[in-house]
Tab-separated table of C-alpha atoms in Angstrom:
chain	number	residue	atom	x	y	z
A	1	UNK	CA	6.980	47.392	84.174
A	2	UNK	CA	7.614	45.986	87.217
A	3	UNK	CA	5.985	46.458	90.678
A	4	UNK	CA	7.583	48.935	92.824
A	5	UNK	CA	7.492	47.975	96.439
A	6	UNK	CA	6.538	51.099	98.996
A	7	UNK	CA	10.660	51.041	100.319
A	8	UNK	CA	12.139	54.992	100.035
A	9	UNK	CA	14.366	55.553	96.949
A	10	UNK	CA	17.808	55.135	98.310
A	11	UNK	CA	20.594	57.744	97.700
A	12	UNK	CA	23.944	56.047	98.759
A	13	UNK	CA	26.152	54.991	96.051
A	14	UNK	CA	29.147	53.452	96.777
A	15	UNK	CA	32.698	55.493	95.555
A	16	UNK	CA	30.718	59.033	95.168
A	17	UNK	CA	32.114	60.618	98.265
A	18	UNK	CA	30.737	63.897	98.720
A	19	UNK	CA	28.699	64.244	95.567
A	20	UNK	CA	24.736	63.349	94.989
A	21	UNK	CA	24.481	59.957	93.587
A	22	UNK	CA	20.964	59.537	91.646
A	23	UNK	CA	18.368	57.466	93.537
A	24	UNK	CA	17.219	53.613	93.272
A	25	UNK	CA	14.497	52.452	93.998
A	26	UNK	CA	13.828	48.553	95.513
A	27	UNK	CA	11.593	46.734	92.848
A	28	UNK	CA	10.352	43.452	93.708
A	29	UNK	CA	9.716	40.994	90.457
A	30	UNK	CA	7.222	38.553	91.097
A	31	UNK	CA	7.282	35.056	89.527
A	32	UNK	CA	5.077	35.574	86.896
A	33	UNK	CA	7.396	38.381	85.611
A	34	UNK	CA	10.683	36.780	85.514
A	35	UNK	CA	12.188	33.233	84.147
A	36	UNK	CA	14.365	31.952	87.051
A	37	UNK	CA	13.096	28.657	88.066
A	38	UNK	CA	14.624	26.654	91.162
A	39	UNK	CA	15.229	23.800	88.698
A	40	UNK	CA	18.302	26.085	87.357
A	41	UNK	CA	19.564	26.250	91.041
A	42	UNK	CA	22.325	23.289	92.004
A	43	UNK	CA	20.695	20.887	94.910
A	44	UNK	CA	23.317	22.362	97.479
A	45	UNK	CA	22.739	26.189	96.656
A	46	UNK	CA	19.304	25.239	97.683
A	47	UNK	CA	20.476	23.464	100.789
A	48	UNK	CA	22.606	26.167	101.746
A	49	UNK	CA	19.752	28.875	100.917
A	50	UNK	CA	17.304	26.566	103.380
A	51	UNK	CA	19.069	25.899	106.131
A	52	UNK	CA	20.136	29.881	106.413
A	53	UNK	CA	16.352	30.419	105.993
A	54	UNK	CA	14.838	28.133	108.292
A	55	UNK	CA	18.090	29.072	111.092
A	56	UNK	CA	16.482	32.693	110.868
A	57	UNK	CA	18.968	34.652	108.868
A	58	UNK	CA	18.209	36.035	105.384
A	59	UNK	CA	19.957	34.646	102.668
A	60	UNK	CA	19.517	34.789	98.829
A	61	UNK	CA	21.008	33.944	95.659
A	62	UNK	CA	22.784	36.707	93.717
A	63	UNK	CA	25.155	37.521	91.440
A	64	UNK	CA	26.060	35.897	88.395
A	65	UNK	CA	23.787	33.042	89.228
A	66	UNK	CA	20.802	34.855	88.942
A	67	UNK	CA	21.767	36.975	86.000
A	68	UNK	CA	22.715	34.117	83.563
A	69	UNK	CA	19.488	32.532	84.897
A	70	UNK	CA	17.565	35.614	83.601
A	71	UNK	CA	19.574	35.315	80.225
A	72	UNK	CA	17.996	31.900	80.019
A	73	UNK	CA	21.469	30.190	80.743
A	74	UNK	CA	22.357	27.575	82.572
A	75	UNK	CA	24.425	28.843	85.677
A	76	UNK	CA	27.864	27.320	86.505
A	77	UNK	CA	28.101	28.853	89.937
A	78	UNK	CA	25.922	29.632	92.581
A	79	UNK	CA	26.863	32.807	95.300
A	80	UNK	CA	24.756	33.502	98.525
A	81	UNK	CA	24.646	36.648	100.568
A	82	UNK	CA	23.105	36.579	104.018
A	83	UNK	CA	22.786	38.522	106.966
A	84	UNK	CA	24.641	35.970	108.922
A	85	UNK	CA	28.590	36.637	109.596
A	86	UNK	CA	31.090	34.209	108.288
A	87	UNK	CA	30.991	32.719	111.588
A	88	UNK	CA	27.720	32.132	112.069
A	89	UNK	CA	28.068	30.665	108.660
A	90	UNK	CA	30.620	28.559	109.333
A	91	UNK	CA	28.667	27.228	112.914
A	92	UNK	CA	25.803	26.149	110.982
A	93	UNK	CA	27.882	23.888	108.187
A	94	UNK	CA	30.304	21.558	108.735
A	95	UNK	CA	31.550	21.046	105.417
A	96	UNK	CA	32.694	24.674	105.118
A	97	UNK	CA	35.600	26.688	105.654
A	98	UNK	CA	36.628	30.483	106.437
A	99	UNK	CA	38.807	32.064	103.572
A	100	UNK	CA	40.023	35.195	102.979
A	101	UNK	CA	41.767	38.420	104.259
A	102	UNK	CA	40.637	41.588	102.175
A	103	UNK	CA	37.156	39.772	102.365
A	104	UNK	CA	35.720	37.287	104.855
A	105	UNK	CA	33.365	34.646	103.035
A	106	UNK	CA	32.478	30.924	103.302
A	107	UNK	CA	33.196	28.166	101.267
A	108	UNK	CA	30.345	25.184	101.476
A	109	UNK	CA	31.504	22.396	99.950
A	110	UNK	CA	29.924	19.387	98.686
A	111	UNK	CA	32.177	17.442	96.792
A	112	UNK	CA	32.986	19.029	93.786
A	113	UNK	CA	30.810	21.813	94.004
A	114	UNK	CA	31.413	25.193	96.202
A	115	UNK	CA	28.808	27.348	97.425
A	116	UNK	CA	30.563	30.637	98.323
A	117	UNK	CA	28.729	32.457	100.807
A	118	UNK	CA	29.342	35.912	101.581
A	119	UNK	CA	27.798	38.284	104.342
A	120	UNK	CA	25.976	41.605	103.383
A	121	UNK	CA	28.532	44.613	102.927
A	122	UNK	CA	27.918	48.129	104.153
A	123	UNK	CA	29.223	51.562	103.579
A	124	UNK	CA	32.334	52.066	105.565
A	125	UNK	CA	31.430	55.743	105.692
A	126	UNK	CA	28.730	54.757	107.934
A	127	UNK	CA	30.791	52.725	109.957
A	128	UNK	CA	31.831	53.513	113.580
A	129	UNK	CA	35.148	55.559	113.214
A	130	UNK	CA	37.039	53.287	115.735
A	131	UNK	CA	36.250	50.169	113.640
A	132	UNK	CA	36.821	51.860	110.222
A	133	UNK	CA	41.086	51.424	110.232
A	134	UNK	CA	40.820	48.053	111.068
A	135	UNK	CA	37.737	46.987	108.993
A	136	UNK	CA	38.467	48.926	105.505
A	137	UNK	CA	41.786	50.088	104.369
A	138	UNK	CA	42.514	51.769	101.084
A	139	UNK	CA	46.236	52.036	99.431
A	140	UNK	CA	47.514	55.399	98.353
A	141	UNK	CA	46.364	54.991	94.900
A	142	UNK	CA	42.649	54.297	96.556
A	143	UNK	CA	42.842	50.203	96.162
A	144	UNK	CA	40.714	48.782	98.560
A	145	UNK	CA	42.953	46.819	100.873
A	146	UNK	CA	40.736	45.525	103.615
A	147	UNK	CA	36.795	45.827	103.641
A	148	UNK	CA	35.010	43.701	105.915
A	149	UNK	CA	32.375	46.712	107.101
A	150	UNK	CA	28.968	44.643	107.479
A	151	UNK	CA	25.687	45.962	106.261
A	152	UNK	CA	22.158	45.230	105.029
A	153	UNK	CA	20.434	44.020	101.761
A	154	UNK	CA	20.466	47.168	100.246
A	155	UNK	CA	23.598	48.662	101.400
A	156	UNK	CA	25.002	44.952	100.089
A	157	UNK	CA	23.347	45.605	96.453
A	158	UNK	CA	24.542	49.012	95.989
A	159	UNK	CA	28.193	47.901	96.882
A	160	UNK	CA	28.157	45.670	93.699
A	161	UNK	CA	30.161	46.274	91.003
A	162	UNK	CA	27.772	46.227	88.066
A	163	UNK	CA	24.209	46.300	88.108
A	164	UNK	CA	23.027	43.304	86.509
A	165	UNK	CA	25.215	41.534	89.257
A	166	UNK	CA	23.313	43.235	92.153
A	167	UNK	CA	19.975	40.899	91.444
A	168	UNK	CA	18.860	38.585	94.221
A	169	UNK	CA	16.599	35.681	94.014
A	170	UNK	CA	14.939	34.663	97.219
A	171	UNK	CA	13.745	30.933	97.211
A	172	UNK	CA	11.440	31.595	99.601
A	173	UNK	CA	8.839	33.228	97.870
A	174	UNK	CA	10.563	33.343	94.104
A	175	UNK	CA	10.685	36.668	94.006
A	176	UNK	CA	13.818	38.583	92.171
A	177	UNK	CA	14.623	41.900	94.056
A	178	UNK	CA	16.347	44.613	92.228
A	179	UNK	CA	18.196	47.715	93.792
A	180	UNK	CA	19.838	49.156	91.022
A	181	UNK	CA	17.980	49.046	88.019
A	182	UNK	CA	19.546	45.750	87.136
A	183	UNK	CA	16.764	44.339	85.138
A	184	UNK	CA	16.655	47.442	82.724
A	185	UNK	CA	20.100	46.970	81.972
A	186	UNK	CA	20.091	43.301	81.244
A	187	UNK	CA	17.184	43.953	78.916
A	188	UNK	CA	18.822	46.651	77.230
A	189	UNK	CA	21.964	44.028	77.171
A	190	UNK	CA	24.300	47.053	78.670
A	191	UNK	CA	26.965	46.841	81.621
A	192	UNK	CA	26.596	49.484	83.720
A	193	UNK	CA	29.174	50.015	87.075
A	194	UNK	CA	27.118	50.961	90.168
A	195	UNK	CA	28.556	54.373	91.637
A	196	UNK	CA	31.395	56.612	90.165
A	197	UNK	CA	33.260	54.345	87.473
A	198	UNK	CA	36.561	55.902	88.259
A	199	UNK	CA	36.404	55.603	92.039
A	200	UNK	CA	35.091	52.158	91.815
A	201	UNK	CA	38.304	51.189	89.508
A	202	UNK	CA	40.552	52.795	91.668
A	203	UNK	CA	39.107	50.739	95.038
A	204	UNK	CA	39.753	47.670	92.452
A	205	UNK	CA	41.226	47.920	88.964
A	206	UNK	CA	40.420	44.129	88.219
A	207	UNK	CA	36.533	45.811	87.795
A	208	UNK	CA	37.835	46.924	84.466
A	209	UNK	CA	39.055	43.234	83.178
A	210	UNK	CA	35.859	41.973	84.878
A	211	UNK	CA	33.833	44.627	82.849
A	212	UNK	CA	35.702	43.336	79.822
A	213	UNK	CA	35.071	39.407	80.547
A	214	UNK	CA	31.492	40.296	81.235
A	215	UNK	CA	31.187	42.077	77.809
A	216	UNK	CA	32.927	39.471	75.787
A	217	UNK	CA	30.664	36.813	77.234
A	218	UNK	CA	27.326	38.630	77.338
A	219	UNK	CA	27.934	40.423	74.149
A	220	UNK	CA	27.037	43.328	76.128
A	221	UNK	CA	27.795	46.997	75.460
A	222	UNK	CA	29.722	48.722	78.232
A	223	UNK	CA	27.831	52.063	79.395
A	224	UNK	CA	29.799	54.825	78.152
A	225	UNK	CA	30.274	56.582	81.683
A	226	UNK	CA	31.438	52.922	82.689
A	227	UNK	CA	33.956	52.877	79.444
A	228	UNK	CA	35.012	56.512	80.020
A	229	UNK	CA	37.600	55.895	82.640
A	230	UNK	CA	39.240	52.647	81.472
A	231	UNK	CA	41.998	53.472	79.080
A	232	UNK	CA	43.337	56.194	81.800
A	233	UNK	CA	43.408	53.886	84.518
A	234	UNK	CA	44.889	50.597	82.983
A	235	UNK	CA	48.187	51.121	84.582
A	236	UNK	CA	46.444	50.794	87.893
A	237	UNK	CA	46.724	47.022	87.387
A	238	UNK	CA	50.348	47.110	87.704
A	239	UNK	CA	49.426	47.995	91.257
A	240	UNK	CA	47.568	44.252	92.112
A	241	UNK	CA	49.301	41.420	92.959
A	242	UNK	CA	50.924	39.292	89.993
A	243	UNK	CA	49.316	35.913	91.514
A	244	UNK	CA	45.840	37.600	91.398
A	245	UNK	CA	46.382	38.829	87.596
A	246	UNK	CA	47.437	35.327	86.791
A	247	UNK	CA	44.080	33.778	87.880
A	248	UNK	CA	41.857	36.522	85.998
A	249	UNK	CA	43.979	36.244	82.887
A	250	UNK	CA	42.687	32.318	83.239
A	251	UNK	CA	39.072	33.700	83.540
A	252	UNK	CA	39.348	36.168	80.636
A	253	UNK	CA	40.345	33.410	77.954
A	254	UNK	CA	38.965	29.999	79.555
A	255	UNK	CA	35.273	31.105	79.348
A	256	UNK	CA	35.107	30.255	75.451
A	257	UNK	CA	34.920	33.837	74.371
A	258	UNK	CA	38.661	34.132	74.735
A	259	UNK	CA	39.243	35.995	71.185
A	260	UNK	CA	36.408	38.402	71.464
A	261	UNK	CA	38.189	39.410	74.928
A	262	UNK	CA	41.489	40.081	73.275
A	263	UNK	CA	39.981	42.671	70.816
A	264	UNK	CA	38.744	44.082	73.932
A	265	UNK	CA	41.511	44.185	76.200
A	266	UNK	CA	43.642	45.717	72.806
A	267	UNK	CA	40.893	48.191	72.468
A	268	UNK	CA	40.790	49.640	76.045
A	269	UNK	CA	44.358	49.640	76.608
A	270	UNK	CA	44.274	46.488	78.994
A	271	UNK	CA	46.604	43.877	77.848
A	272	UNK	CA	49.920	45.848	78.323
A	273	UNK	CA	49.719	45.051	82.222
A	274	UNK	CA	48.813	41.616	81.524
A	275	UNK	CA	51.612	41.424	79.042
A	276	UNK	CA	53.682	43.981	78.460
A	277	UNK	CA	56.412	42.011	76.196
A	278	UNK	CA	54.014	40.720	73.944
A	279	UNK	CA	52.629	44.463	73.487
A	280	UNK	CA	56.072	45.494	72.993
A	281	UNK	CA	56.545	43.039	70.034
A	282	UNK	CA	53.567	43.456	68.543
A	283	UNK	CA	54.378	47.368	68.274
A	284	UNK	CA	57.420	46.446	67.195
A	285	UNK	CA	56.446	44.572	64.338
A	286	UNK	CA	55.677	40.936	65.119
A	287	UNK	CA	52.145	39.388	63.963
A	288	UNK	CA	49.656	38.845	66.659
A	289	UNK	CA	47.864	36.179	64.329
A	290	UNK	CA	49.208	33.062	65.966
A	291	UNK	CA	47.731	34.556	69.449
A	292	UNK	CA	44.311	34.762	67.518
A	293	UNK	CA	44.159	31.739	65.870
A	294	UNK	CA	45.050	29.882	68.955
A	295	UNK	CA	42.190	31.360	70.823
A	296	UNK	CA	39.840	30.837	68.032
A	297	UNK	CA	40.865	27.327	68.622
A	298	UNK	CA	40.714	27.660	72.412
A	299	UNK	CA	36.936	28.830	71.943
A	300	UNK	CA	36.263	25.714	69.697
A	301	UNK	CA	37.373	23.392	72.217
A	302	UNK	CA	35.405	24.907	74.939
A	303	UNK	CA	32.043	24.702	73.034
A	304	UNK	CA	32.646	21.315	72.308
A	305	UNK	CA	33.402	20.591	76.400
A	306	UNK	CA	37.165	20.050	75.827
A	307	UNK	CA	39.143	21.067	78.598
A	308	UNK	CA	42.083	23.699	78.086
A	309	UNK	CA	45.505	24.201	79.566
A	310	UNK	CA	47.153	27.283	81.314
A	311	UNK	CA	50.734	26.647	79.934
A	312	UNK	CA	49.456	26.388	76.213
A	313	UNK	CA	47.588	29.654	76.597
A	314	UNK	CA	50.606	31.350	78.137
A	315	UNK	CA	52.771	29.821	75.651
A	316	UNK	CA	50.624	31.428	72.842
A	317	UNK	CA	50.204	34.578	74.817
A	318	UNK	CA	53.962	35.227	74.868
A	319	UNK	CA	55.365	33.805	71.621
A	320	UNK	CA	55.492	37.103	69.715
A	321	UNK	CA	57.443	38.688	72.491
A	322	UNK	CA	59.628	35.018	72.426
A	323	UNK	CA	60.066	35.537	68.557
A	324	UNK	CA	61.319	39.119	68.725
A	325	UNK	CA	64.018	38.410	71.934
A	326	UNK	CA	64.918	35.066	69.850
A	327	UNK	CA	65.772	36.851	66.651
A	328	UNK	CA	67.348	39.635	68.685
A	329	UNK	CA	69.592	37.104	69.949
A	330	UNK	CA	70.534	35.328	66.487
A	331	UNK	CA	71.014	38.668	64.944
A	332	UNK	CA	74.079	39.790	67.609
A	333	UNK	CA	75.516	35.854	66.896
A	334	UNK	CA	73.927	33.645	69.615
A	335	UNK	CA	73.735	30.076	67.760
A	336	UNK	CA	69.812	29.378	67.666
A	337	UNK	CA	69.504	26.806	70.191
A	338	UNK	CA	71.234	29.169	72.787
A	339	UNK	CA	69.417	31.683	71.135
A	340	UNK	CA	66.227	30.279	71.923
A	341	UNK	CA	67.014	29.137	75.446
A	342	UNK	CA	67.992	32.553	76.676
A	343	UNK	CA	65.020	34.376	75.182
A	344	UNK	CA	63.154	31.911	77.161
A	345	UNK	CA	64.719	32.725	80.284
A	346	UNK	CA	64.407	36.352	79.549
A	347	UNK	CA	60.471	36.775	78.514
A	348	UNK	CA	59.464	34.145	81.085
A	349	UNK	CA	61.767	36.468	83.486
A	350	UNK	CA	59.754	39.812	82.655
A	351	UNK	CA	56.261	38.340	82.445
A	352	UNK	CA	56.280	36.721	85.718
A	353	UNK	CA	56.491	40.462	86.798
A	354	UNK	CA	53.198	40.903	85.360
A	355	UNK	CA	51.390	38.180	86.349
A	356	UNK	CA	52.872	34.888	87.900
A	357	UNK	CA	53.300	31.409	86.009
A	358	UNK	CA	53.601	28.985	88.212
A	359	UNK	CA	56.407	26.243	87.739
A	360	UNK	CA	53.829	23.437	87.109
A	361	UNK	CA	52.701	26.038	83.846
A	362	UNK	CA	56.191	27.721	83.084
A	363	UNK	CA	57.788	24.285	82.677
A	364	UNK	CA	55.708	22.639	80.334
A	365	UNK	CA	55.363	26.061	78.269
A	366	UNK	CA	59.095	26.155	77.813
A	367	UNK	CA	58.989	22.533	76.514
A	368	UNK	CA	56.148	23.352	73.924
A	369	UNK	CA	58.627	25.988	72.584
A	370	UNK	CA	61.201	23.658	72.791
A	371	UNK	CA	59.698	21.042	70.717
A	372	UNK	CA	59.036	23.473	67.998
A	373	UNK	CA	62.758	23.081	66.890
A	374	UNK	CA	62.980	19.407	67.040
A	375	UNK	CA	59.710	18.919	65.386
A	376	UNK	CA	61.131	19.378	61.796
A	377	UNK	CA	64.153	17.380	62.581
A	378	UNK	CA	62.518	13.632	61.643
A	379	UNK	CA	65.215	11.292	60.621
A	380	UNK	CA	66.436	8.071	62.148
A	381	UNK	CA	64.856	7.622	65.550
A	382	UNK	CA	64.091	11.232	66.236
A	383	UNK	CA	60.787	11.064	65.301
A	384	UNK	CA	60.221	8.202	67.596
A	385	UNK	CA	61.883	10.607	70.443
A	386	UNK	CA	60.159	13.252	69.858
A	387	UNK	CA	56.892	11.934	70.068
A	388	UNK	CA	57.471	9.949	73.264
A	389	UNK	CA	58.322	13.590	75.133
A	390	UNK	CA	55.690	13.937	77.325
A	391	UNK	CA	54.475	17.567	76.039
A	392	UNK	CA	54.674	16.204	71.912
A	393	UNK	CA	50.829	16.529	71.639
A	394	UNK	CA	50.829	19.911	73.279
A	395	UNK	CA	53.425	21.094	70.583
A	396	UNK	CA	51.966	19.330	68.184
A	397	UNK	CA	49.060	21.096	69.108
A	398	UNK	CA	50.986	24.363	68.774
A	399	UNK	CA	52.440	23.774	65.538
A	400	UNK	CA	49.223	23.503	63.563
A	401	UNK	CA	48.505	26.754	65.253
A	402	UNK	CA	51.914	28.197	63.334
A	403	UNK	CA	50.912	26.812	60.238
A	404	UNK	CA	47.281	28.065	60.440
A	405	UNK	CA	48.292	31.320	61.006
A	406	UNK	CA	50.812	31.328	58.063
A	407	UNK	CA	53.737	31.373	60.195
A	408	UNK	CA	55.290	28.629	58.743
A	409	UNK	CA	55.174	26.525	55.350
A	410	UNK	CA	51.828	24.082	55.686
A	411	UNK	CA	53.439	20.368	55.244
A	412	UNK	CA	55.376	19.315	58.167
A	413	UNK	CA	51.697	19.675	60.785
A	414	UNK	CA	50.365	16.972	58.462
A	415	UNK	CA	53.487	14.994	57.982
A	416	UNK	CA	52.883	14.255	62.132
A	417	UNK	CA	49.504	14.011	61.750
A	418	UNK	CA	49.613	10.775	59.218
A	419	UNK	CA	52.759	9.816	61.541
A	420	UNK	CA	50.509	9.670	64.331
A	421	UNK	CA	47.930	7.380	62.664
A	422	UNK	CA	50.204	4.675	60.880
A	423	UNK	CA	51.315	1.555	62.452
A	424	UNK	CA	54.844	0.674	62.760
A	425	UNK	CA	55.324	-0.562	59.280
A	426	UNK	CA	53.926	2.743	57.991
A	427	UNK	CA	55.800	5.137	60.264
A	428	UNK	CA	58.968	3.053	58.955
A	429	UNK	CA	57.874	3.689	55.329
A	430	UNK	CA	57.443	7.290	55.917
A	431	UNK	CA	60.817	7.259	57.555
A	432	UNK	CA	62.586	5.864	54.425
A	433	UNK	CA	60.286	7.955	52.182
A	434	UNK	CA	61.700	10.800	54.419
A	435	UNK	CA	65.365	9.760	54.065
A	436	UNK	CA	64.996	8.635	50.326
A	437	UNK	CA	63.776	12.149	49.446
A	438	UNK	CA	66.836	13.967	51.437
A	439	UNK	CA	69.623	15.792	49.334
A	440	UNK	CA	72.522	13.398	49.997
A	441	UNK	CA	76.140	14.349	50.751
A	442	UNK	CA	78.430	13.981	47.776
A	443	UNK	CA	81.548	12.258	49.198
A	444	UNK	CA	84.821	13.644	48.817
A	445	UNK	CA	87.511	11.127	46.656
A	446	UNK	CA	90.294	10.511	48.544
A	447	UNK	CA	93.355	12.351	46.655
A	448	UNK	CA	95.504	9.660	44.747
A	449	UNK	CA	99.640	9.573	45.801
A	450	UNK	CA	101.420	9.990	42.905
A	451	UNK	CA	105.090	8.279	43.048
A	452	UNK	CA	107.885	10.980	43.453
A	453	UNK	CA	109.713	11.615	40.135
C-alpha cells in the first residue's frame, strides 16, 4: 500500500528482553498518500522545526500532532523529536527551559503555546555498561525511574508507547515516516503497544491510563495482546506518585470523553487505584449515577468550548464515598453537620494517598459539599447570604446534577434558577411565598393562674 524504503528490518522492540521480537520495517509515506498538511501545524512548531533543521539537526513532528492530523482532527499539541541534545536545543532557543529528571526535555515557550522538544531515545541495553546505572534505572517492580539514553530515529520510534504515536512528519519533504505499522493500526482504529505489553506497563504503569484515554478519545479498540495484562497489573498504579496521578486524572476526565473514560476505567479495574474509597462505596451499594451525570455535563461543556474546574470534578468523583461515610457517622449518633465535616476530612485524607489534591482545589470542593446543606434553607436573609458565597454557582450546578440523577426530589434547583433571574422585588416576593407556604408553629398558650381556694 505504501512505498517501502530500502532500510533493513529492525528486530529491536523495547521491553522484550531476550525474546525474539517481530520485525518492523521503515516506511516513508509521500505527500500524495497522506493528509497531513503544513497548514494544521502552528507557526511556533514550524519555527522550531525549521531552526533545528537549518542548524544541521534532524527534527520531526511526532506523536499526537501527527496522529490527530492523519485522523482529520486539528492537533492541540505539537511535540518535536530531534537528534540534538537537550543542551543543544536550549542553546538554540533563548525562550526555552530545560525540565525533567526522569526524562530531560526542553520546553520552547511562545506566549501561551509551549513546544516540547525531546531528544531521540535509545535502547538502554545497547548503551555502555558504565553509563547504564546513571542514565537508566528501574525499581524493584520494573518501574522506569530514569531514562536518559539517547539514540537514533529508528530506536526512538520503537521506544514509544503505541504504534499510532510512533509516526513522524518531516517538514522538509512532507513525508510521514512509519516504523511500527502505525498507519495500518490507525486505519483499523486499533490501539497497539510497541513491544511486550506486560513489560512496557511495568516500566510505566501510567501507560495503562494512556491506553484508556486514547481509546476513549479516538473511539479505538484496544488490541487483544495490549489489553490482556491491564486488569492484573492495575495495582501497579499505586506505586506512581500521587501528584502525577492527579495530573493524569485531569487528562482522563477533561478531554471531552469523560463518561466513556469512566466506563473503560471501571471495566479494566483502573478506577480503584485512582479513587479507592469511591469504588468501595459503590461496591457497598452507593449509586454512581451522580458521577456519570456530572461527566455527561462536563463532556457537554467541553464540546461547547466552556471551561471545567478540577474541584467540581473531584467533588463528583468522591461524592459516593462522602455519602457512605456521612451516613455511617449519622448512624453512629453524630449530628448531621458535625457528621458531614468529619466525613469530609476522612474522605479527603484517604484520597490524597492515591491522588494528591492541591489545596486550591480541595478547599472549594469542601465548600461545594457544605453548601448542599445550606441551599434548602432559604427563609429570611439566608437565600441572599448563600447566593453571595463565592462557590455558590458551583454548588448550584452540583445541586442540579443531584436532581438530574434522581438523588433528591426536583424543585429546589428550579427555585434557585428562578431566584437568580429575578430582580429584587421578584426575589422578595419568592421569599414571601416561601414563608407563607412554610408550616406555622402553633403558639403554646400560657396557663391561666387560678386563685387559691
